[in-house]
mmCIF file of C-alpha atoms in Angstrom:
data_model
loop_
_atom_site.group_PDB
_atom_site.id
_atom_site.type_symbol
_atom_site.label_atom_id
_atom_site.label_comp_id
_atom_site.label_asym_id
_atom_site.label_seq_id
_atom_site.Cartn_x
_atom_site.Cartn_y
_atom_site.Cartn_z
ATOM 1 C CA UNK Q 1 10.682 -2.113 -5.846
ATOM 2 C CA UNK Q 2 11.460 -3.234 -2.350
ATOM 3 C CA UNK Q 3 15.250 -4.870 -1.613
ATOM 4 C CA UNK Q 4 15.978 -6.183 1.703
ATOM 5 C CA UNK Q 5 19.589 -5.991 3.072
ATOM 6 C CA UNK Q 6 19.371 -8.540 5.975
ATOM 7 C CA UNK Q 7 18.203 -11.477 4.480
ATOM 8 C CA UNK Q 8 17.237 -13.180 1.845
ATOM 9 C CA UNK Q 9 13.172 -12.348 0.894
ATOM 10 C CA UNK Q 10 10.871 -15.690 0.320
ATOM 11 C CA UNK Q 11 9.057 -15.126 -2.885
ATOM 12 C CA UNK Q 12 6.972 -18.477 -2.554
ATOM 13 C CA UNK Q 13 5.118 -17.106 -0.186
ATOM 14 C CA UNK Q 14 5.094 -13.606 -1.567
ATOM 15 C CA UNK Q 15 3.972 -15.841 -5.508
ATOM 16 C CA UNK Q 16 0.979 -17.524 -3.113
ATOM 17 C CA UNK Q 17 -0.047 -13.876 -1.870
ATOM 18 C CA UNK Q 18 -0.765 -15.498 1.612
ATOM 19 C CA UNK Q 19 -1.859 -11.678 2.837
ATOM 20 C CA UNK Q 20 -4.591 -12.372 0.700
ATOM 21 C CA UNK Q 21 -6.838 -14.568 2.832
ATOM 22 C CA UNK Q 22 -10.312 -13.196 3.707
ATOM 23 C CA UNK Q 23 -12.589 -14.464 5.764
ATOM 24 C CA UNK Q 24 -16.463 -13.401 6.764
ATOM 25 C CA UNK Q 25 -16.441 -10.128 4.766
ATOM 26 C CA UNK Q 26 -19.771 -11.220 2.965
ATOM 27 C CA UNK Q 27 -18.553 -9.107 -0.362
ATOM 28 C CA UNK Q 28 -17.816 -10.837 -4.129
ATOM 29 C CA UNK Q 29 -14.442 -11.605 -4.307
ATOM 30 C CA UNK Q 30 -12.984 -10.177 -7.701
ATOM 31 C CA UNK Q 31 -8.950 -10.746 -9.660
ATOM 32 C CA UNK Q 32 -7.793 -8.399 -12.065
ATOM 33 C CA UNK Q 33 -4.626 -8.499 -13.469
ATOM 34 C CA UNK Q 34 -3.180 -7.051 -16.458
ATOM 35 C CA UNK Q 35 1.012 -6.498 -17.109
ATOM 36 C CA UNK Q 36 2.301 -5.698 -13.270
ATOM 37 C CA UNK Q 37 -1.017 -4.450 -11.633
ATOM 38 C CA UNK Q 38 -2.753 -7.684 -9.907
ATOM 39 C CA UNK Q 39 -5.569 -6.696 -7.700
ATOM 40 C CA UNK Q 40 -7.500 -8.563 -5.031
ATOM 41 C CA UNK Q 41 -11.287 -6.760 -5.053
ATOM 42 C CA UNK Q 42 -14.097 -7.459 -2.808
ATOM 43 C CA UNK Q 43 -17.244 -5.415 -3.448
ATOM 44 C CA UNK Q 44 -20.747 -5.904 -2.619
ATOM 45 C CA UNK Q 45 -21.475 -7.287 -6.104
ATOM 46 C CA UNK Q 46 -19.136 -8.574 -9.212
ATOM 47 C CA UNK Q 47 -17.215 -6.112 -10.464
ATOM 48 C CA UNK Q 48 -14.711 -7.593 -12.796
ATOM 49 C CA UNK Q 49 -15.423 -5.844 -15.825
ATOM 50 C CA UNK Q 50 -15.774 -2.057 -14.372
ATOM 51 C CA UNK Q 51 -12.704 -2.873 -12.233
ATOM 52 C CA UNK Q 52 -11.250 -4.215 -15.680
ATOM 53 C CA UNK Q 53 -11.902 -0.698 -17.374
ATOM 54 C CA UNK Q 54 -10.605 1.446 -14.261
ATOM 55 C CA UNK Q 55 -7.541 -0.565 -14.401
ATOM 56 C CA UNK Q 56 -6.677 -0.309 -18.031
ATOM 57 C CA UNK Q 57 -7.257 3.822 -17.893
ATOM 58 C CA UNK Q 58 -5.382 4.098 -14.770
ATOM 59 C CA UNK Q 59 -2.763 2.373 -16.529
ATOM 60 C CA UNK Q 60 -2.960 4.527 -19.446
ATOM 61 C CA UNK Q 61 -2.427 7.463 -17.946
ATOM 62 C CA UNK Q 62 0.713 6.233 -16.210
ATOM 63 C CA UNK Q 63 2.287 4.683 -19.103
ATOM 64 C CA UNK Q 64 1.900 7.727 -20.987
ATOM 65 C CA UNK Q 65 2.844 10.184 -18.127
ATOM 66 C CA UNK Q 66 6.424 7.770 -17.785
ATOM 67 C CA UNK Q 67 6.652 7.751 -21.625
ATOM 68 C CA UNK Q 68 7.119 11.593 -21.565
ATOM 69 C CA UNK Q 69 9.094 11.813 -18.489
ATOM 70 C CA UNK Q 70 11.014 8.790 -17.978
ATOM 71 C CA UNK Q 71 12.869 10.690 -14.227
ATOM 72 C CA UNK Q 72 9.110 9.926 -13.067
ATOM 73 C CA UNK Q 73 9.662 5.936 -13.220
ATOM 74 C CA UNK Q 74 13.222 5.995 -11.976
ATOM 75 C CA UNK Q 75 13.920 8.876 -9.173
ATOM 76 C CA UNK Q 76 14.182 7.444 -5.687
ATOM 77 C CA UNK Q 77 13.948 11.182 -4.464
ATOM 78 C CA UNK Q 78 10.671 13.623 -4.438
ATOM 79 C CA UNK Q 79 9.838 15.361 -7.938
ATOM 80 C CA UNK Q 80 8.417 18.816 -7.767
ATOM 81 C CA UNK Q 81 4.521 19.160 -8.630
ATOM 82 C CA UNK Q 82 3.611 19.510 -12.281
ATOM 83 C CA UNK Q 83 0.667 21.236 -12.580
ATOM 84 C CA UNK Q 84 0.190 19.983 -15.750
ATOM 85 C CA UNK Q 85 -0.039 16.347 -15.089
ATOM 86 C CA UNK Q 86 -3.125 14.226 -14.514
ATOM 87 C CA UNK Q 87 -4.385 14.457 -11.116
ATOM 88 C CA UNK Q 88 -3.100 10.622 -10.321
ATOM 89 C CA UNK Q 89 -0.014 11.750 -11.333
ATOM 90 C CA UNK Q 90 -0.063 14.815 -8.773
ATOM 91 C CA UNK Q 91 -1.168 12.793 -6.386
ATOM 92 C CA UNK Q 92 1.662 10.376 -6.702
ATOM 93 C CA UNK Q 93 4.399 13.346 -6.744
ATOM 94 C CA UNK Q 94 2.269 15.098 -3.582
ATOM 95 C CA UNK Q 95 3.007 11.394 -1.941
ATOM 96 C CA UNK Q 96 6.568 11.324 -2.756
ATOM 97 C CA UNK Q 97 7.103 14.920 -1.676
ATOM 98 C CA UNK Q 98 5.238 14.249 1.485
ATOM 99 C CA UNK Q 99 7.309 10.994 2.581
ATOM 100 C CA UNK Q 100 10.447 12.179 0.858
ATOM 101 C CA UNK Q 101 10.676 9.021 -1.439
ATOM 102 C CA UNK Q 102 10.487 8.995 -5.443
ATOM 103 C CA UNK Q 103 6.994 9.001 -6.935
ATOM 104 C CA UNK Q 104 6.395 5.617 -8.091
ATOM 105 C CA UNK Q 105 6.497 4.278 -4.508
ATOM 106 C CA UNK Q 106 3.293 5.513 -4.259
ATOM 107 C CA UNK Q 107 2.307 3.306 -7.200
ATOM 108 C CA UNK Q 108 0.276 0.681 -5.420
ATOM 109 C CA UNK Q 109 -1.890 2.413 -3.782
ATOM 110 C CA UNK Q 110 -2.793 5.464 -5.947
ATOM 111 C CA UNK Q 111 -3.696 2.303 -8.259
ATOM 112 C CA UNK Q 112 -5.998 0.730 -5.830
ATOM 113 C CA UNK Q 113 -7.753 4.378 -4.843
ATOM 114 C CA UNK Q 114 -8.210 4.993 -8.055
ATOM 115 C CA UNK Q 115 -10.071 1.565 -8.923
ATOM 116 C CA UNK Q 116 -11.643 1.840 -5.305
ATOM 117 C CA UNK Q 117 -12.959 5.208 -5.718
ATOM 118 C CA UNK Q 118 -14.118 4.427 -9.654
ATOM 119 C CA UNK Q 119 -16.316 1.681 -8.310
ATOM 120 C CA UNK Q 120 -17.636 3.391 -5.277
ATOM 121 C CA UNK Q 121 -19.263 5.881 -8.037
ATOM 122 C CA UNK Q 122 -21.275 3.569 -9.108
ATOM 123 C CA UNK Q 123 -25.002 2.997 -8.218
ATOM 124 C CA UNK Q 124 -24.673 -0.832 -7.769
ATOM 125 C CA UNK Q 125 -21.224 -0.650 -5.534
ATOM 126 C CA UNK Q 126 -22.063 0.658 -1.353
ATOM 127 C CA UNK Q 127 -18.680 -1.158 -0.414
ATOM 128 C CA UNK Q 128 -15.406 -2.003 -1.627
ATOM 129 C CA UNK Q 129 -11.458 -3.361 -0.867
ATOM 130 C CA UNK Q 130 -8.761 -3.400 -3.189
ATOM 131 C CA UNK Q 131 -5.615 -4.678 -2.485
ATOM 132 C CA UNK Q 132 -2.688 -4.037 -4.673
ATOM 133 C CA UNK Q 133 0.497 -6.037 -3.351
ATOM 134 C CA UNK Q 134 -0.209 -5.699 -0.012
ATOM 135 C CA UNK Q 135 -1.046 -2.210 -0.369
ATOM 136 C CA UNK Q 136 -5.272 -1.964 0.679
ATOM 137 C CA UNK Q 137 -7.923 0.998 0.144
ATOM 138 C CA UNK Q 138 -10.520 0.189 1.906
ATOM 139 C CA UNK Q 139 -13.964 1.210 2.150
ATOM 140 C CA UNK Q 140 -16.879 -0.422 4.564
ATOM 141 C CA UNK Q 141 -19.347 0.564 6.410
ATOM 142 C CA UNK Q 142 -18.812 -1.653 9.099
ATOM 143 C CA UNK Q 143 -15.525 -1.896 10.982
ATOM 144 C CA UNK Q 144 -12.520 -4.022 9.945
ATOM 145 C CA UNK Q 145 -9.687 -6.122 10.806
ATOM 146 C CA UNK Q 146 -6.643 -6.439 8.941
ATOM 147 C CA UNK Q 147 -4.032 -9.055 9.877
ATOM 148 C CA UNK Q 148 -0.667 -8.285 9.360
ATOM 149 C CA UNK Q 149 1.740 -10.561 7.158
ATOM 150 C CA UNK Q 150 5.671 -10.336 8.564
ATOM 151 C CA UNK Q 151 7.162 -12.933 6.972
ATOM 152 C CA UNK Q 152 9.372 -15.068 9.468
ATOM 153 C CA UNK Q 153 8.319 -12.656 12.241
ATOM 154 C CA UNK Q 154 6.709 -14.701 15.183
ATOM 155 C CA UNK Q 155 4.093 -11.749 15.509
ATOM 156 C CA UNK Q 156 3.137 -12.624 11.500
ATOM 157 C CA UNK Q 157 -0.656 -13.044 11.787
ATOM 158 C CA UNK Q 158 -0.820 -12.706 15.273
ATOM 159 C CA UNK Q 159 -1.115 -8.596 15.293
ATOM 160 C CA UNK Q 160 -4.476 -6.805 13.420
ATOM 161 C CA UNK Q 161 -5.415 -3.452 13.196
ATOM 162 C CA UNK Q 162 -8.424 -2.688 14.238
ATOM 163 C CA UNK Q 163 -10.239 -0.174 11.226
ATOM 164 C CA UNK Q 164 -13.451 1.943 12.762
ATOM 165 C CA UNK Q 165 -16.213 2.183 9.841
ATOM 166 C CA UNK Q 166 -16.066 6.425 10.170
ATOM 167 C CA UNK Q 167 -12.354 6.369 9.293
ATOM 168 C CA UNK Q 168 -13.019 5.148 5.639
ATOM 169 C CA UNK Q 169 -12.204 5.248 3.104
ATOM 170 C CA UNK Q 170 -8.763 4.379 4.850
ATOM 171 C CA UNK Q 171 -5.763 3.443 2.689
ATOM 172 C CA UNK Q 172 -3.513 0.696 4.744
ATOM 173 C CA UNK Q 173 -0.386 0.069 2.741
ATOM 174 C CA UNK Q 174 2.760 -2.210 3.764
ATOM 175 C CA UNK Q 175 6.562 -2.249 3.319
ATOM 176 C CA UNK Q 176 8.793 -4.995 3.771
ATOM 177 C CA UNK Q 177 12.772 -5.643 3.930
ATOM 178 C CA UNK Q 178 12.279 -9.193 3.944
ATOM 179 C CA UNK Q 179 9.172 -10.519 2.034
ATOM 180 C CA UNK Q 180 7.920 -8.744 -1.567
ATOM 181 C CA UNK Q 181 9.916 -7.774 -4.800
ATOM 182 C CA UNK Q 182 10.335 -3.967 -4.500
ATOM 183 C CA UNK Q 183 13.017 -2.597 -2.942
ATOM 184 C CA UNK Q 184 13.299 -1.765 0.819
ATOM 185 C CA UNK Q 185 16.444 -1.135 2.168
ATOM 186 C CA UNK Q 186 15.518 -1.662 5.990
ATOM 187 C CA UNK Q 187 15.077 -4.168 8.518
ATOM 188 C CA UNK Q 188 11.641 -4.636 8.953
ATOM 189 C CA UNK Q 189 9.497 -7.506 8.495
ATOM 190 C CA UNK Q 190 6.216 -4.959 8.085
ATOM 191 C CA UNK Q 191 5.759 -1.353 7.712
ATOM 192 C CA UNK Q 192 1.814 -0.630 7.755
ATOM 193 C CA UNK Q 193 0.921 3.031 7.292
ATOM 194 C CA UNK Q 194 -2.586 3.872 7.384
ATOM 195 C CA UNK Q 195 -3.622 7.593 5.628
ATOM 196 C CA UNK Q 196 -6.805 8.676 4.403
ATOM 197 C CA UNK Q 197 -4.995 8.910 0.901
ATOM 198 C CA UNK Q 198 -3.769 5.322 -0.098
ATOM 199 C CA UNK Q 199 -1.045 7.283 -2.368
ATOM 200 C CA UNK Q 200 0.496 8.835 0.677
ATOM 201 C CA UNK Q 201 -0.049 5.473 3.147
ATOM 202 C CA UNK Q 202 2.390 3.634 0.319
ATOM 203 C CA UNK Q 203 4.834 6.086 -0.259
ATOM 204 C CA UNK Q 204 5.083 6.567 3.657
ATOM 205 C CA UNK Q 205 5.263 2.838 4.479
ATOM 206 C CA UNK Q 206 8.213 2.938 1.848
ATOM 207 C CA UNK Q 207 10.103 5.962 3.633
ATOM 208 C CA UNK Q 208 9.703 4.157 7.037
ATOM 209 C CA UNK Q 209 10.293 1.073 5.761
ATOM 210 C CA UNK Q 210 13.949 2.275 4.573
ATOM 211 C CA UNK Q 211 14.301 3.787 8.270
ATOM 212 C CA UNK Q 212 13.906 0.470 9.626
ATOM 213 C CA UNK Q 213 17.516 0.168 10.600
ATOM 214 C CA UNK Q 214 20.407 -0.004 12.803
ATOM 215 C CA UNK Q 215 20.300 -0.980 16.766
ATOM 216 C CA UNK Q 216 16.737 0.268 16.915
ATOM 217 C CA UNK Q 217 15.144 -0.096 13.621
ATOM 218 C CA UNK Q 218 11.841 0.191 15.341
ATOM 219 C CA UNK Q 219 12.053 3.061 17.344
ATOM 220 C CA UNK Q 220 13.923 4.849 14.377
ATOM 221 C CA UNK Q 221 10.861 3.986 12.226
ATOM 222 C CA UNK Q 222 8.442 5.339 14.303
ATOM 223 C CA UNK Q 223 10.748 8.394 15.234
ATOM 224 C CA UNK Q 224 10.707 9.768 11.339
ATOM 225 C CA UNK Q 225 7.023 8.979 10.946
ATOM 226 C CA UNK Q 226 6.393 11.705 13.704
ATOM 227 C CA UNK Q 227 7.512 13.902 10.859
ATOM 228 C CA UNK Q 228 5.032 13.021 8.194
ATOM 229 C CA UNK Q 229 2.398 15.193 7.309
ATOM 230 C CA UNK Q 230 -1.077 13.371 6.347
ATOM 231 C CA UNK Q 231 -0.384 9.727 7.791
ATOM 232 C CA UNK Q 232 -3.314 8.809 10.444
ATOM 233 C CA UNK Q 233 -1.158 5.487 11.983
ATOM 234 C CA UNK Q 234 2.001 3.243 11.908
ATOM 235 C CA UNK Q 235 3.098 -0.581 13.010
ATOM 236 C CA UNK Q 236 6.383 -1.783 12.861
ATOM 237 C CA UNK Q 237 7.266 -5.283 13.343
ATOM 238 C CA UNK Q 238 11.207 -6.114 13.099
ATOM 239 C CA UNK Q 239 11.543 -9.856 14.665
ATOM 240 C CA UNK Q 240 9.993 -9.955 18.050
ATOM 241 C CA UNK Q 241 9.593 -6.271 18.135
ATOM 242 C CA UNK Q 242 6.548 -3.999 17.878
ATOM 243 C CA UNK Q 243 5.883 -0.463 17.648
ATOM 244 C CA UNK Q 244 3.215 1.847 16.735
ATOM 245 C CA UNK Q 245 2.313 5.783 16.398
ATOM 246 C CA UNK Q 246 -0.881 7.281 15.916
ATOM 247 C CA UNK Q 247 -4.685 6.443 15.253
ATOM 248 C CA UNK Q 248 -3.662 2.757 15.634
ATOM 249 C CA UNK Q 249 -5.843 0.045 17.290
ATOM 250 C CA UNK Q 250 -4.231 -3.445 17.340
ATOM 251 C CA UNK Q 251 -6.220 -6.356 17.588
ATOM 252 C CA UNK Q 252 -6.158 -10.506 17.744
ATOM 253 C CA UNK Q 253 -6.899 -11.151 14.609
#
């Protein structure tokens, strides 16, 4: 859960789930939602009830896991590995440990891996996107572009990265101080972290997300992402201002 501190978010436009607008992908768009988890698939064929069964397990797994250890749910702070967890749940501590955030902000896009991945396993699925939130694993084989959403940013939908087909499967995950319901204590109007683990691209676009602040939220940002292990590329957008680190290639969208 993402709070901002400057101002206050806009939840219409976060309830409309503008970031979700596609256009020429030429894959089957699918919705599945069930309790919190509301996913935006596309897929080179309908996939809504294998996407419906990933979903439910995935869930499974996590409601158990939280049932047993409730700190899991509620630490804002990394959790040591248990080696006797599921591997989603390892994953989701690696994340945390990784970005230095609590587990579950890695929620998102472990979910939307997981899905991603299930459906890539099967014979009648070559490509796939699932977006969770704002929070994307993607996998084409044809190069991408994803606009960014900012909010009341001028740069909102005016900056894309640019995603080369031999870098997916690519998780591209988003933070926000100002649009979304899960808490962010930063500046910024987007955080995107790209990763080759989705898990690790959500946690870290939390961590940086919270780093958004002071005189130079951007610079800070991108100062502390030099420091994580396992992220590929970041873009920070705080009002007028944008920076990036990495494997990033920003576009027109």
């Amino acid at each position: 859960m993402k709070r901002g501190l400057r101002r206050k978010k806009t939840p219409d436009a976060y309830r409309e789930r503008v970031y979700r607008r596609v256009a020429g992908s030429g894959l089957v768009s699918t919705f599945v939602r069930m309790v919190e988890t509301d996913l935006h698939i596309l897929a080179s064929c309908p996939v809504e009830d294998p996407a419906l069964l990933l979903v439910t397990e995935t869930r499974r797994q996590l409601e158990h896991y939280i049932a047993d250890h409730p700190l899991f749910l509620e630490s804002l702070i990394p959790l040591p590995d248990d080696p006797q967890a599921p591997p989603l749940i390892r994953e989701m501590l690696l994340a945390g440990r990784q970005a230095g955030v609590g587990p579950m902000a890695a929620v998102a896009g472990v979910v939307a891996e997981a899905v991603g991945r299930g459906l890539l396993a099967r014979d009648d699925v070559a490509e796939v996107i699932v977006e969770n939130g704002g929070d994307i694993f993607l996998a084409r084989q044809v190069a991408s572009v994803v606009s960014v959403y900012a909010g009341e940013s001028p740069l909102s939908g005016r900056v894309g990265l640019r995603i080369a087909a031999q870098r997916m499967p690519l998780g591209v995950c988003c933070s926000s101080g100002a649009i979304g319901h899960s808490l962010s204590l930063g500046q910024a109007d987007a955080v995107v972290v790209t990763a080759p683990s989705t898990a690790l691209a959500d946690a870290a676009a939390t961590r940086l997300g919270n780093e958004a602040t002071g005189r130079r939220p951007v610079e800070r940002a991108l100062e502390v992402a030099r420091g994580i292990k396992g992220i590929s590329g970041v873009l920070v957008i705080v009002g007028e201002q944008l920076g990036a680190w990495g494997d990033i290639e920003l576009v027109k969208p």
